[in-house]
PDB file of N, CA, C and O in Angstrom:
ATOM      1  N   PRO A   1      53.739   6.319 -53.424  1.00  0.00           N
ATOM      2  CA  PRO A   1      53.186   4.803 -53.154  1.00  0.00           C
ATOM      3  C   PRO A   1      53.906   3.652 -54.578  1.00  0.00           C
ATOM      4  O   PRO A   1      54.526   2.937 -53.381  1.00  0.00           O
ATOM      5  N   SER A   2      54.191   3.768 -55.517  1.00  0.00           N
ATOM      6  CA  SER A   2      54.531   3.091 -56.253  1.00  0.00           C
ATOM      7  C   SER A   2      55.624   3.033 -55.674  1.00  0.00           C
ATOM      8  O   SER A   2      56.747   1.074 -56.399  1.00  0.00           O
ATOM      9  N   ARG A   3      56.182   3.806 -55.564  1.00  0.00           N
ATOM     10  CA  ARG A   3      58.138   3.520 -55.502  1.00  0.00           C
ATOM     11  C   ARG A   3      58.605   2.381 -54.315  1.00  0.00           C
ATOM     12  O   ARG A   3      59.739   2.057 -53.768  1.00  0.00           O
ATOM     13  N   ILE A   4      57.441   2.547 -53.280  1.00  0.00           N
ATOM     14  CA  ILE A   4      57.342   2.238 -51.764  1.00  0.00           C
ATOM     15  C   ILE A   4      56.622   0.546 -52.065  1.00  0.00           C
ATOM     16  O   ILE A   4      56.679   0.018 -51.346  1.00  0.00           O
ATOM     17  N   GLY A   5      56.316   0.062 -53.596  1.00  0.00           N
ATOM     18  CA  GLY A   5      55.693  -1.467 -52.957  1.00  0.00           C
ATOM     19  C   GLY A   5      54.290  -0.799 -53.356  1.00  0.00           C
ATOM     20  O   GLY A   5      52.862  -1.967 -53.550  1.00  0.00           O
ATOM     21  N   GLY A   6      52.948  -0.088 -52.972  1.00  0.00           N
ATOM     22  CA  GLY A   6      51.931   0.026 -52.780  1.00  0.00           C
ATOM     23  C   GLY A   6      51.289   0.979 -54.304  1.00  0.00           C
ATOM     24  O   GLY A   6      52.059   1.039 -55.246  1.00  0.00           O
ATOM     25  N   PRO A   7      50.295   0.581 -54.898  1.00  0.00           N
ATOM     26  CA  PRO A   7      50.025   1.289 -55.993  1.00  0.00           C
ATOM     27  C   PRO A   7      49.831   2.034 -56.323  1.00  0.00           C
ATOM     28  O   PRO A   7      49.438   3.130 -54.621  1.00  0.00           O
ATOM     29  N   ALA A   8      49.847   4.079 -56.491  1.00  0.00           N
ATOM     30  CA  ALA A   8      50.022   4.789 -57.217  1.00  0.00           C
ATOM     31  C   ALA A   8      48.434   5.259 -56.526  1.00  0.00           C
ATOM     32  O   ALA A   8      48.024   5.075 -56.755  1.00  0.00           O
ATOM     33  N   GLY A   9      48.933   7.129 -55.644  1.00  0.00           N
ATOM     34  CA  GLY A   9      47.702   7.187 -54.942  1.00  0.00           C
ATOM     35  C   GLY A   9      47.340   6.835 -54.051  1.00  0.00           C
ATOM     36  O   GLY A   9      46.474   7.368 -52.872  1.00  0.00           O
ATOM     37  N   SER A  10      47.863   5.660 -53.139  1.00  0.00           N
ATOM     38  CA  SER A  10      47.318   5.182 -52.086  1.00  0.00           C
ATOM     39  C   SER A  10      48.203   5.620 -50.327  1.00  0.00           C
ATOM     40  O   SER A  10      49.268   6.318 -51.622  1.00  0.00           O
ATOM     41  N   ALA A  11      47.789   5.496 -49.710  1.00  0.00           N
ATOM     42  CA  ALA A  11      48.101   5.967 -48.845  1.00  0.00           C
ATOM     43  C   ALA A  11      48.955   5.234 -47.493  1.00  0.00           C
ATOM     44  O   ALA A  11      49.351   4.016 -47.696  1.00  0.00           O
ATOM     45  N   ALA A  12      49.851   6.619 -47.886  1.00  0.00           N
ATOM     46  CA  ALA A  12      51.151   5.947 -46.840  1.00  0.00           C
ATOM     47  C   ALA A  12      51.884   7.204 -45.663  1.00  0.00           C
ATOM     48  O   ALA A  12      50.682   7.770 -45.568  1.00  0.00           O
ATOM     49  N   GLN A  13      51.991   6.134 -44.528  1.00  0.00           N
ATOM     50  CA  GLN A  13      52.609   6.847 -43.104  1.00  0.00           C
ATOM     51  C   GLN A  13      54.071   6.948 -43.521  1.00  0.00           C
ATOM     52  O   GLN A  13      54.860   6.269 -43.837  1.00  0.00           O
ATOM     53  N   ALA A  14      55.380   7.432 -43.437  1.00  0.00           N
ATOM     54  CA  ALA A  14      55.964   8.115 -42.676  1.00  0.00           C
ATOM     55  C   ALA A  14      56.491   8.622 -41.400  1.00  0.00           C
ATOM     56  O   ALA A  14      55.079   9.527 -40.623  1.00  0.00           O
ATOM     57  N   ALA A  15      57.774   8.642 -41.316  1.00  0.00           N
ATOM     58  CA  ALA A  15      58.262   9.192 -39.938  1.00  0.00           C
ATOM     59  C   ALA A  15      59.459   9.757 -40.340  1.00  0.00           C
ATOM     60  O   ALA A  15      60.694   9.183 -40.989  1.00  0.00           O
ATOM     61  N   LEU A  16      59.950  10.869 -39.301  1.00  0.00           N
ATOM     62  CA  LEU A  16      61.195  11.451 -39.329  1.00  0.00           C
ATOM     63  C   LEU A  16      61.976  11.424 -38.176  1.00  0.00           C
ATOM     64  O   LEU A  16      60.606  11.962 -36.785  1.00  0.00           O
ATOM     65  N   CYS A  17      62.703  10.998 -37.451  1.00  0.00           N
ATOM     66  CA  CYS A  17      63.298  12.052 -36.440  1.00  0.00           C
ATOM     67  C   CYS A  17      63.791  13.022 -36.450  1.00  0.00           C
ATOM     68  O   CYS A  17      64.416  13.909 -37.460  1.00  0.00           O
ATOM     69  N   SER A  18      63.173  13.963 -34.769  1.00  0.00           N
ATOM     70  CA  SER A  18      63.494  15.170 -34.809  1.00  0.00           C
ATOM     71  C   SER A  18      65.164  15.954 -35.638  1.00  0.00           C
ATOM     72  O   SER A  18      65.098  16.880 -35.517  1.00  0.00           O
ATOM     73  N   GLU A  19      65.640  14.642 -35.459  1.00  0.00           N
ATOM     74  CA  GLU A  19      67.284  15.449 -35.910  1.00  0.00           C
ATOM     75  C   GLU A  19      67.664  15.153 -36.710  1.00  0.00           C
ATOM     76  O   GLU A  19      68.415  16.314 -38.109  1.00  0.00           O
ATOM     77  N   GLY A  20      66.856  14.924 -37.703  1.00  0.00           N
ATOM     78  CA  GLY A  20      67.227  15.318 -39.904  1.00  0.00           C
ATOM     79  C   GLY A  20      66.090  15.951 -40.002  1.00  0.00           C
ATOM     80  O   GLY A  20      65.428  16.476 -41.531  1.00  0.00           O
ATOM     81  N   ILE A  21      65.176  17.441 -38.881  1.00  0.00           N
ATOM     82  CA  ILE A  21      64.239  18.573 -39.748  1.00  0.00           C
ATOM     83  C   ILE A  21      64.902  19.306 -39.007  1.00  0.00           C
ATOM     84  O   ILE A  21      66.299  19.459 -37.968  1.00  0.00           O
ATOM     85  N   ALA A  22      64.933  20.567 -39.968  1.00  0.00           N
ATOM     86  CA  ALA A  22      65.933  21.600 -39.916  1.00  0.00           C
ATOM     87  C   ALA A  22      65.968  23.012 -39.886  1.00  0.00           C
ATOM     88  O   ALA A  22      64.456  22.805 -40.449  1.00  0.00           O
ATOM     89  N   MET A  23      65.996  24.396 -39.889  1.00  0.00           N
ATOM     90  CA  MET A  23      65.300  25.076 -40.917  1.00  0.00           C
ATOM     91  C   MET A  23      65.684  25.400 -42.110  1.00  0.00           C
ATOM     92  O   MET A  23      66.808  25.451 -42.072  1.00  0.00           O
ATOM     93  N   THR A  24      64.784  25.795 -42.623  1.00  0.00           N
ATOM     94  CA  THR A  24      65.520  26.208 -44.128  1.00  0.00           C
ATOM     95  C   THR A  24      65.149  27.827 -44.359  1.00  0.00           C
ATOM     96  O   THR A  24      63.618  27.959 -43.914  1.00  0.00           O
ATOM     97  N   ALA A  25      65.227  28.309 -45.547  1.00  0.00           N
ATOM     98  CA  ALA A  25      64.867  29.593 -45.803  1.00  0.00           C
ATOM     99  C   ALA A  25      64.932  29.821 -47.170  1.00  0.00           C
ATOM    100  O   ALA A  25      63.973  30.109 -47.697  1.00  0.00           O
ATOM    101  N   ASN A  26      64.870  28.021 -47.701  1.00  0.00           N
ATOM    102  CA  ASN A  26      65.056  27.778 -49.058  1.00  0.00           C
ATOM    103  C   ASN A  26      62.908  26.611 -49.057  1.00  0.00           C
ATOM    104  O   ASN A  26      62.524  25.909 -48.907  1.00  0.00           O
ATOM    105  N   VAL A  27      62.374  27.690 -49.219  1.00  0.00           N
ATOM    106  CA  VAL A  27      60.690  27.568 -49.079  1.00  0.00           C
ATOM    107  C   VAL A  27      60.289  26.564 -50.515  1.00  0.00           C
ATOM    108  O   VAL A  27      59.672  25.969 -50.643  1.00  0.00           O
ATOM    109  N   ASN A  28      61.446  26.714 -51.227  1.00  0.00           N
ATOM    110  CA  ASN A  28      61.003  25.607 -53.262  1.00  0.00           C
ATOM    111  C   ASN A  28      60.951  24.696 -53.946  1.00  0.00           C
ATOM    112  O   ASN A  28      61.534  23.821 -54.375  1.00  0.00           O
ATOM    113  N   ARG A  29      61.531  23.779 -52.286  1.00  0.00           N
ATOM    114  CA  ARG A  29      62.232  22.887 -51.930  1.00  0.00           C
ATOM    115  C   ARG A  29      61.254  22.276 -51.706  1.00  0.00           C
ATOM    116  O   ARG A  29      59.996  21.850 -51.109  1.00  0.00           O
ATOM    117  N   CYS A  30      61.174  20.459 -52.515  1.00  0.00           N
ATOM    118  CA  CYS A  30      60.263  19.960 -52.577  1.00  0.00           C
ATOM    119  C   CYS A  30      60.672  19.019 -50.921  1.00  0.00           C
ATOM    120  O   CYS A  30      58.782  18.076 -50.031  1.00  0.00           O
ATOM    121  N   ASP A  31      60.952  18.734 -50.733  1.00  0.00           N
ATOM    122  CA  ASP A  31      61.466  18.043 -48.933  1.00  0.00           C
ATOM    123  C   ASP A  31      61.392  19.258 -48.212  1.00  0.00           C
ATOM    124  O   ASP A  31      62.329  19.924 -47.222  1.00  0.00           O
ATOM    125  N   THR A  32      60.861  20.159 -47.755  1.00  0.00           N
ATOM    126  CA  THR A  32      59.774  21.452 -46.888  1.00  0.00           C
ATOM    127  C   THR A  32      58.975  21.254 -46.710  1.00  0.00           C
ATOM    128  O   THR A  32      57.655  21.334 -47.333  1.00  0.00           O
ATOM    129  N   LEU A  33      58.774  21.492 -45.547  1.00  0.00           N
ATOM    130  CA  LEU A  33      57.428  21.298 -44.172  1.00  0.00           C
ATOM    131  C   LEU A  33      57.040  23.477 -43.912  1.00  0.00           C
ATOM    132  O   LEU A  33      58.459  23.087 -43.449  1.00  0.00           O
ATOM    133  N   GLU A  34      55.878  23.407 -43.628  1.00  0.00           N
ATOM    134  CA  GLU A  34      55.395  25.325 -43.063  1.00  0.00           C
ATOM    135  C   GLU A  34      54.836  24.675 -42.202  1.00  0.00           C
ATOM    136  O   GLU A  34      54.185  24.441 -41.412  1.00  0.00           O
ATOM    137  N   GLY A  35      55.576  25.575 -41.421  1.00  0.00           N
ATOM    138  CA  GLY A  35      55.900  24.779 -39.384  1.00  0.00           C
ATOM    139  C   GLY A  35      55.174  26.212 -39.393  1.00  0.00           C
ATOM    140  O   GLY A  35      55.611  28.060 -39.562  1.00  0.00           O
ATOM    141  N   THR A  36      53.995  26.457 -38.037  1.00  0.00           N
ATOM    142  CA  THR A  36      54.105  27.892 -37.125  1.00  0.00           C
ATOM    143  C   THR A  36      54.639  27.461 -35.808  1.00  0.00           C
ATOM    144  O   THR A  36      54.364  26.819 -35.161  1.00  0.00           O
ATOM    145  N   VAL A  37      55.400  28.164 -35.374  1.00  0.00           N
ATOM    146  CA  VAL A  37      56.559  28.902 -34.378  1.00  0.00           C
ATOM    147  C   VAL A  37      55.611  28.866 -33.216  1.00  0.00           C
ATOM    148  O   VAL A  37      54.882  29.541 -33.358  1.00  0.00           O
ATOM    149  N   GLU A  38      55.257  27.919 -32.779  1.00  0.00           N
ATOM    150  CA  GLU A  38      54.457  27.598 -31.232  1.00  0.00           C
ATOM    151  C   GLU A  38      55.225  28.335 -29.859  1.00  0.00           C
ATOM    152  O   GLU A  38      54.743  29.401 -29.545  1.00  0.00           O
ATOM    153  N   THR A  39      56.731  28.296 -29.539  1.00  0.00           N
ATOM    154  CA  THR A  39      57.371  28.303 -28.327  1.00  0.00           C
ATOM    155  C   THR A  39      58.507  27.546 -29.244  1.00  0.00           C
ATOM    156  O   THR A  39      59.411  27.299 -29.326  1.00  0.00           O
ATOM    157  N   THR A  40      59.665  28.401 -27.812  1.00  0.00           N
ATOM    158  CA  THR A  40      61.353  28.827 -28.331  1.00  0.00           C
ATOM    159  C   THR A  40      61.447  29.084 -26.766  1.00  0.00           C
ATOM    160  O   THR A  40      61.445  29.247 -26.155  1.00  0.00           O
ATOM    161  N   GLU A  41      62.447  27.793 -27.237  1.00  0.00           N
ATOM    162  CA  GLU A  41      63.772  27.556 -25.208  1.00  0.00           C
ATOM    163  C   GLU A  41      64.925  28.295 -26.016  1.00  0.00           C
ATOM    164  O   GLU A  41      65.912  27.907 -26.581  1.00  0.00           O
ATOM    165  N   VAL A  42      65.619  29.186 -25.325  1.00  0.00           N
ATOM    166  CA  VAL A  42      66.402  29.155 -25.705  1.00  0.00           C
ATOM    167  C   VAL A  42      68.133  28.372 -24.854  1.00  0.00           C
ATOM    168  O   VAL A  42      67.253  27.743 -23.874  1.00  0.00           O
ATOM    169  N   LEU A  43      68.842  27.661 -25.218  1.00  0.00           N
ATOM    170  CA  LEU A  43      70.218  26.210 -25.004  1.00  0.00           C
ATOM    171  C   LEU A  43      71.075  27.053 -25.180  1.00  0.00           C
ATOM    172  O   LEU A  43      72.102  26.366 -25.008  1.00  0.00           O
ATOM    173  N   GLY A  44      70.952  28.371 -24.674  1.00  0.00           N
ATOM    174  CA  GLY A  44      73.290  28.706 -24.825  1.00  0.00           C
ATOM    175  C   GLY A  44      73.440  29.752 -26.500  1.00  0.00           C
ATOM    176  O   GLY A  44      72.417  30.799 -26.098  1.00  0.00           O
ATOM    177  N   ASP A  45      72.993  29.223 -27.180  1.00  0.00           N
ATOM    178  CA  ASP A  45      73.962  28.890 -28.336  1.00  0.00           C
ATOM    179  C   ASP A  45      73.263  29.117 -30.060  1.00  0.00           C
ATOM    180  O   ASP A  45      73.396  29.095 -31.143  1.00  0.00           O
ATOM    181  N   ALA A  46      71.246  28.327 -28.953  1.00  0.00           N
ATOM    182  CA  ALA A  46      70.649  27.561 -30.291  1.00  0.00           C
ATOM    183  C   ALA A  46      69.049  27.777 -29.771  1.00  0.00           C
ATOM    184  O   ALA A  46      69.408  28.543 -28.704  1.00  0.00           O
ATOM    185  N   TYR A  47      68.475  27.839 -30.430  1.00  0.00           N
ATOM    186  CA  TYR A  47      66.893  27.682 -29.410  1.00  0.00           C
ATOM    187  C   TYR A  47      65.842  26.549 -30.165  1.00  0.00           C
ATOM    188  O   TYR A  47      66.924  26.092 -31.106  1.00  0.00           O
ATOM    189  N   ARG A  48      65.508  25.383 -28.829  1.00  0.00           N
ATOM    190  CA  ARG A  48      64.736  24.932 -29.788  1.00  0.00           C
ATOM    191  C   ARG A  48      62.956  25.265 -29.921  1.00  0.00           C
ATOM    192  O   ARG A  48      63.016  25.789 -28.647  1.00  0.00           O
ATOM    193  N   VAL A  49      63.121  24.917 -30.551  1.00  0.00           N
ATOM    194  CA  VAL A  49      61.764  25.825 -31.427  1.00  0.00           C
ATOM    195  C   VAL A  49      60.919  24.704 -31.711  1.00  0.00           C
ATOM    196  O   VAL A  49      60.756  23.666 -31.997  1.00  0.00           O
ATOM    197  N   HIS A  50      59.377  24.924 -31.313  1.00  0.00           N
ATOM    198  CA  HIS A  50      58.557  24.139 -30.830  1.00  0.00           C
ATOM    199  C   HIS A  50      57.619  24.340 -31.251  1.00  0.00           C
ATOM    200  O   HIS A  50      57.064  25.742 -32.285  1.00  0.00           O
ATOM    201  N   CYS A  51      57.364  23.739 -33.311  1.00  0.00           N
ATOM    202  CA  CYS A  51      56.090  24.328 -34.263  1.00  0.00           C
ATOM    203  C   CYS A  51      55.150  23.153 -34.345  1.00  0.00           C
ATOM    204  O   CYS A  51      54.697  22.837 -33.886  1.00  0.00           O
ATOM    205  N   ALA A  52      53.979  23.965 -35.036  1.00  0.00           N
ATOM    206  CA  ALA A  52      52.848  23.246 -35.696  1.00  0.00           C
ATOM    207  C   ALA A  52      52.971  22.709 -36.680  1.00  0.00           C
ATOM    208  O   ALA A  52      52.914  23.832 -37.903  1.00  0.00           O
ATOM    209  N   TRP A  53      52.571  21.424 -36.901  1.00  0.00           N
ATOM    210  CA  TRP A  53      52.398  21.427 -38.901  1.00  0.00           C
ATOM    211  C   TRP A  53      51.434  20.394 -38.769  1.00  0.00           C
ATOM    212  O   TRP A  53      51.939  18.962 -37.919  1.00  0.00           O
ATOM    213  N   SER A  54      50.640  20.729 -39.670  1.00  0.00           N
ATOM    214  CA  SER A  54      49.299  19.065 -39.304  1.00  0.00           C
ATOM    215  C   SER A  54      49.293  18.415 -38.331  1.00  0.00           C
ATOM    216  O   SER A  54      48.915  17.693 -39.007  1.00  0.00           O
ATOM    217  N   ASP A  55      48.646  19.457 -37.356  1.00  0.00           N
ATOM    218  CA  ASP A  55      48.314  19.201 -36.504  1.00  0.00           C
ATOM    219  C   ASP A  55      48.667  17.843 -35.312  1.00  0.00           C
ATOM    220  O   ASP A  55      48.684  17.249 -34.980  1.00  0.00           O
ATOM    221  N   ARG A  56      50.094  18.360 -35.864  1.00  0.00           N
ATOM    222  CA  ARG A  56      51.510  17.510 -35.351  1.00  0.00           C
ATOM    223  C   ARG A  56      52.427  18.515 -34.844  1.00  0.00           C
ATOM    224  O   ARG A  56      52.872  20.048 -34.594  1.00  0.00           O
ATOM    225  N   GLN A  57      52.940  18.437 -33.470  1.00  0.00           N
ATOM    226  CA  GLN A  57      54.466  19.176 -32.601  1.00  0.00           C
ATOM    227  C   GLN A  57      55.433  18.860 -33.339  1.00  0.00           C
ATOM    228  O   GLN A  57      55.928  17.272 -33.332  1.00  0.00           O
ATOM    229  N   VAL A  58      56.703  19.599 -34.229  1.00  0.00           N
ATOM    230  CA  VAL A  58      57.597  19.123 -34.339  1.00  0.00           C
ATOM    231  C   VAL A  58      58.928  20.396 -33.799  1.00  0.00           C
ATOM    232  O   VAL A  58      58.017  20.735 -33.599  1.00  0.00           O
ATOM    233  N   VAL A  59      59.570  19.528 -33.294  1.00  0.00           N
ATOM    234  CA  VAL A  59      60.562  20.133 -32.545  1.00  0.00           C
ATOM    235  C   VAL A  59      61.854  20.258 -32.981  1.00  0.00           C
ATOM    236  O   VAL A  59      62.361  19.188 -33.809  1.00  0.00           O
ATOM    237  N   VAL A  60      62.043  21.770 -33.034  1.00  0.00           N
ATOM    238  CA  VAL A  60      63.944  21.178 -34.295  1.00  0.00           C
ATOM    239  C   VAL A  60      64.477  22.391 -33.405  1.00  0.00           C
ATOM    240  O   VAL A  60      64.102  23.187 -32.745  1.00  0.00           O
ATOM    241  N   LYS A  61      65.991  22.114 -33.049  1.00  0.00           N
ATOM    242  CA  LYS A  61      67.107  22.931 -32.924  1.00  0.00           C
ATOM    243  C   LYS A  61      67.739  23.930 -34.069  1.00  0.00           C
ATOM    244  O   LYS A  61      67.847  22.948 -35.110  1.00  0.00           O
ATOM    245  N   THR A  62      68.080  24.975 -33.469  1.00  0.00           N
ATOM    246  CA  THR A  62      68.135  26.373 -34.077  1.00  0.00           C
ATOM    247  C   THR A  62      69.317  26.677 -34.302  1.00  0.00           C
ATOM    248  O   THR A  62      69.277  27.526 -33.214  1.00  0.00           O
ATOM    249  N   ASP A  63      70.478  27.000 -34.468  1.00  0.00           N
ATOM    250  CA  ASP A  63      71.509  28.231 -34.267  1.00  0.00           C
ATOM    251  C   ASP A  63      71.485  29.548 -34.404  1.00  0.00           C
ATOM    252  O   ASP A  63      71.701  30.984 -35.068  1.00  0.00           O
ATOM    253  N   ALA A  64      69.548  30.030 -35.552  1.00  0.00           N
ATOM    254  CA  ALA A  64      70.206  31.003 -35.429  1.00  0.00           C
ATOM    255  C   ALA A  64      70.050  32.597 -34.718  1.00  0.00           C
ATOM    256  O   ALA A  64      70.059  32.201 -34.026  1.00  0.00           O
ATOM    257  N   ASN A  65      70.027  33.699 -36.151  1.00  0.00           N
ATOM    258  CA  ASN A  65      70.742  34.918 -34.579  1.00  0.00           C
ATOM    259  C   ASN A  65      69.601  35.689 -33.306  1.00  0.00           C
ATOM    260  O   ASN A  65      70.015  35.366 -32.567  1.00  0.00           O
ATOM    261  N   GLY A  66      68.532  34.514 -33.703  1.00  0.00           N
ATOM    262  CA  GLY A  66      67.151  35.037 -32.770  1.00  0.00           C
ATOM    263  C   GLY A  66      66.458  34.130 -33.011  1.00  0.00           C
ATOM    264  O   GLY A  66      65.937  32.789 -33.999  1.00  0.00           O
ATOM    265  N   PRO A  67      65.188  34.871 -32.207  1.00  0.00           N
ATOM    266  CA  PRO A  67      64.308  33.082 -31.903  1.00  0.00           C
ATOM    267  C   PRO A  67      63.302  33.096 -33.350  1.00  0.00           C
ATOM    268  O   PRO A  67      62.753  34.907 -33.530  1.00  0.00           O
ATOM    269  N   PRO A  68      63.276  32.847 -33.131  1.00  0.00           N
ATOM    270  CA  PRO A  68      62.042  32.527 -35.123  1.00  0.00           C
ATOM    271  C   PRO A  68      60.805  32.978 -34.363  1.00  0.00           C
ATOM    272  O   PRO A  68      60.831  32.190 -33.160  1.00  0.00           O
ATOM    273  N   SER A  69      60.708  33.136 -35.235  1.00  0.00           N
ATOM    274  CA  SER A  69      58.367  33.400 -34.777  1.00  0.00           C
ATOM    275  C   SER A  69      57.701  33.606 -35.788  1.00  0.00           C
ATOM    276  O   SER A  69      58.073  33.003 -37.453  1.00  0.00           O
ATOM    277  N   GLY A  70      56.494  33.250 -36.071  1.00  0.00           N
ATOM    278  CA  GLY A  70      55.112  33.208 -37.210  1.00  0.00           C
ATOM    279  C   GLY A  70      55.990  31.962 -37.585  1.00  0.00           C
ATOM    280  O   GLY A  70      56.512  30.506 -37.151  1.00  0.00           O
ATOM    281  N   THR A  71      55.543  31.896 -39.218  1.00  0.00           N
ATOM    282  CA  THR A  71      55.860  30.554 -40.242  1.00  0.00           C
ATOM    283  C   THR A  71      57.337  30.819 -40.805  1.00  0.00           C
ATOM    284  O   THR A  71      57.858  31.858 -41.471  1.00  0.00           O
ATOM    285  N   VAL A  72      57.624  29.173 -40.345  1.00  0.00           N
ATOM    286  CA  VAL A  72      58.864  28.718 -40.793  1.00  0.00           C
ATOM    287  C   VAL A  72      58.643  27.426 -42.358  1.00  0.00           C
ATOM    288  O   VAL A  72      57.742  26.871 -41.717  1.00  0.00           O
ATOM    289  N   SER A  73      60.068  26.845 -42.721  1.00  0.00           N
ATOM    290  CA  SER A  73      60.640  26.357 -43.315  1.00  0.00           C
ATOM    291  C   SER A  73      60.786  25.299 -42.733  1.00  0.00           C
ATOM    292  O   SER A  73      62.189  25.380 -41.286  1.00  0.00           O
ATOM    293  N   LEU A  74      60.821  23.972 -42.816  1.00  0.00           N
ATOM    294  CA  LEU A  74      61.139  22.635 -41.998  1.00  0.00           C
ATOM    295  C   LEU A  74      61.605  22.253 -43.504  1.00  0.00           C
ATOM    296  O   LEU A  74      60.861  21.695 -43.993  1.00  0.00           O
ATOM    297  N   SER A  75      63.355  21.305 -43.798  1.00  0.00           N
ATOM    298  CA  SER A  75      63.844  21.032 -44.353  1.00  0.00           C
ATOM    299  C   SER A  75      64.160  19.361 -43.434  1.00  0.00           C
ATOM    300  O   SER A  75      64.265  19.686 -42.455  1.00  0.00           O
ATOM    301  N   TYR A  76      64.162  18.437 -44.447  1.00  0.00           N
ATOM    302  CA  TYR A  76      64.909  16.956 -43.908  1.00  0.00           C
ATOM    303  C   TYR A  76      65.208  16.486 -45.538  1.00  0.00           C
ATOM    304  O   TYR A  76      64.638  16.831 -46.618  1.00  0.00           O
ATOM    305  N   ASP A  77      65.898  15.477 -45.266  1.00  0.00           N
ATOM    306  CA  ASP A  77      66.707  14.679 -46.420  1.00  0.00           C
ATOM    307  C   ASP A  77      65.262  13.707 -46.409  1.00  0.00           C
ATOM    308  O   ASP A  77      65.532  12.139 -45.625  1.00  0.00           O
ATOM    309  N   PRO A  78      64.761  13.239 -48.227  1.00  0.00           N
ATOM    310  CA  PRO A  78      63.873  12.084 -48.057  1.00  0.00           C
ATOM    311  C   PRO A  78      64.383  10.969 -47.994  1.00  0.00           C
ATOM    312  O   PRO A  78      63.492  10.422 -47.745  1.00  0.00           O
ATOM    313  N   LEU A  79      66.164  11.172 -47.659  1.00  0.00           N
ATOM    314  CA  LEU A  79      66.317   9.693 -48.534  1.00  0.00           C
ATOM    315  C   LEU A  79      66.365   9.120 -46.218  1.00  0.00           C
ATOM    316  O   LEU A  79      67.015   8.158 -45.562  1.00  0.00           O
ATOM    317  N   ASP A  80      65.977  10.196 -45.134  1.00  0.00           N
ATOM    318  CA  ASP A  80      65.778   9.813 -43.917  1.00  0.00           C
ATOM    319  C   ASP A  80      64.614   9.164 -42.844  1.00  0.00           C
ATOM    320  O   ASP A  80      64.335   8.993 -41.862  1.00  0.00           O
ATOM    321  N   LEU A  81      63.370  10.121 -44.100  1.00  0.00           N
ATOM    322  CA  LEU A  81      62.132   9.278 -44.238  1.00  0.00           C
ATOM    323  C   LEU A  81      61.465   7.833 -43.845  1.00  0.00           C
ATOM    324  O   LEU A  81      62.720   6.704 -44.386  1.00  0.00           O
ATOM    325  N   GLN A  82      61.832   7.406 -42.700  1.00  0.00           N
ATOM    326  CA  GLN A  82      60.936   5.923 -42.738  1.00  0.00           C
ATOM    327  C   GLN A  82      59.362   6.150 -43.472  1.00  0.00           C
ATOM    328  O   GLN A  82      58.626   5.499 -43.091  1.00  0.00           O
ATOM    329  N   VAL A  83      58.828   4.696 -44.152  1.00  0.00           N
ATOM    330  CA  VAL A  83      58.113   4.449 -45.180  1.00  0.00           C
ATOM    331  C   VAL A  83      56.978   4.203 -44.450  1.00  0.00           C
ATOM    332  O   VAL A  83      57.789   2.409 -44.355  1.00  0.00           O
ATOM    333  N   PHE A  84      55.491   3.675 -44.594  1.00  0.00           N
ATOM    334  CA  PHE A  84      55.026   2.356 -44.061  1.00  0.00           C
ATOM    335  C   PHE A  84      54.034   2.826 -44.591  1.00  0.00           C
ATOM    336  O   PHE A  84      53.660   3.562 -45.011  1.00  0.00           O
ATOM    337  N   GLN A  85      53.417   1.198 -44.989  1.00  0.00           N
ATOM    338  CA  GLN A  85      51.537   1.264 -45.574  1.00  0.00           C
ATOM    339  C   GLN A  85      51.338   0.919 -44.673  1.00  0.00           C
ATOM    340  O   GLN A  85      51.922   0.171 -43.941  1.00  0.00           O
TER     341      GLN A  85
END
């Protein structure tokens, strides 16, 4: 938060468009969230995946070879975050 104008340790809210979230295999990145797959929808050559993360629903489109299930890693570009204080 000190980089966005608030004192270190203060709370902030962030928003991210669902188009900016992708499924990734690299769970050691700092820009990765851990989500739990709730449902999947077939979109022809892709899947729309509905995940639970921190009491929120996150929807991600992926071209995985099969329907994802269980715990998945969701990554985003930190430059796409909109931060609010």
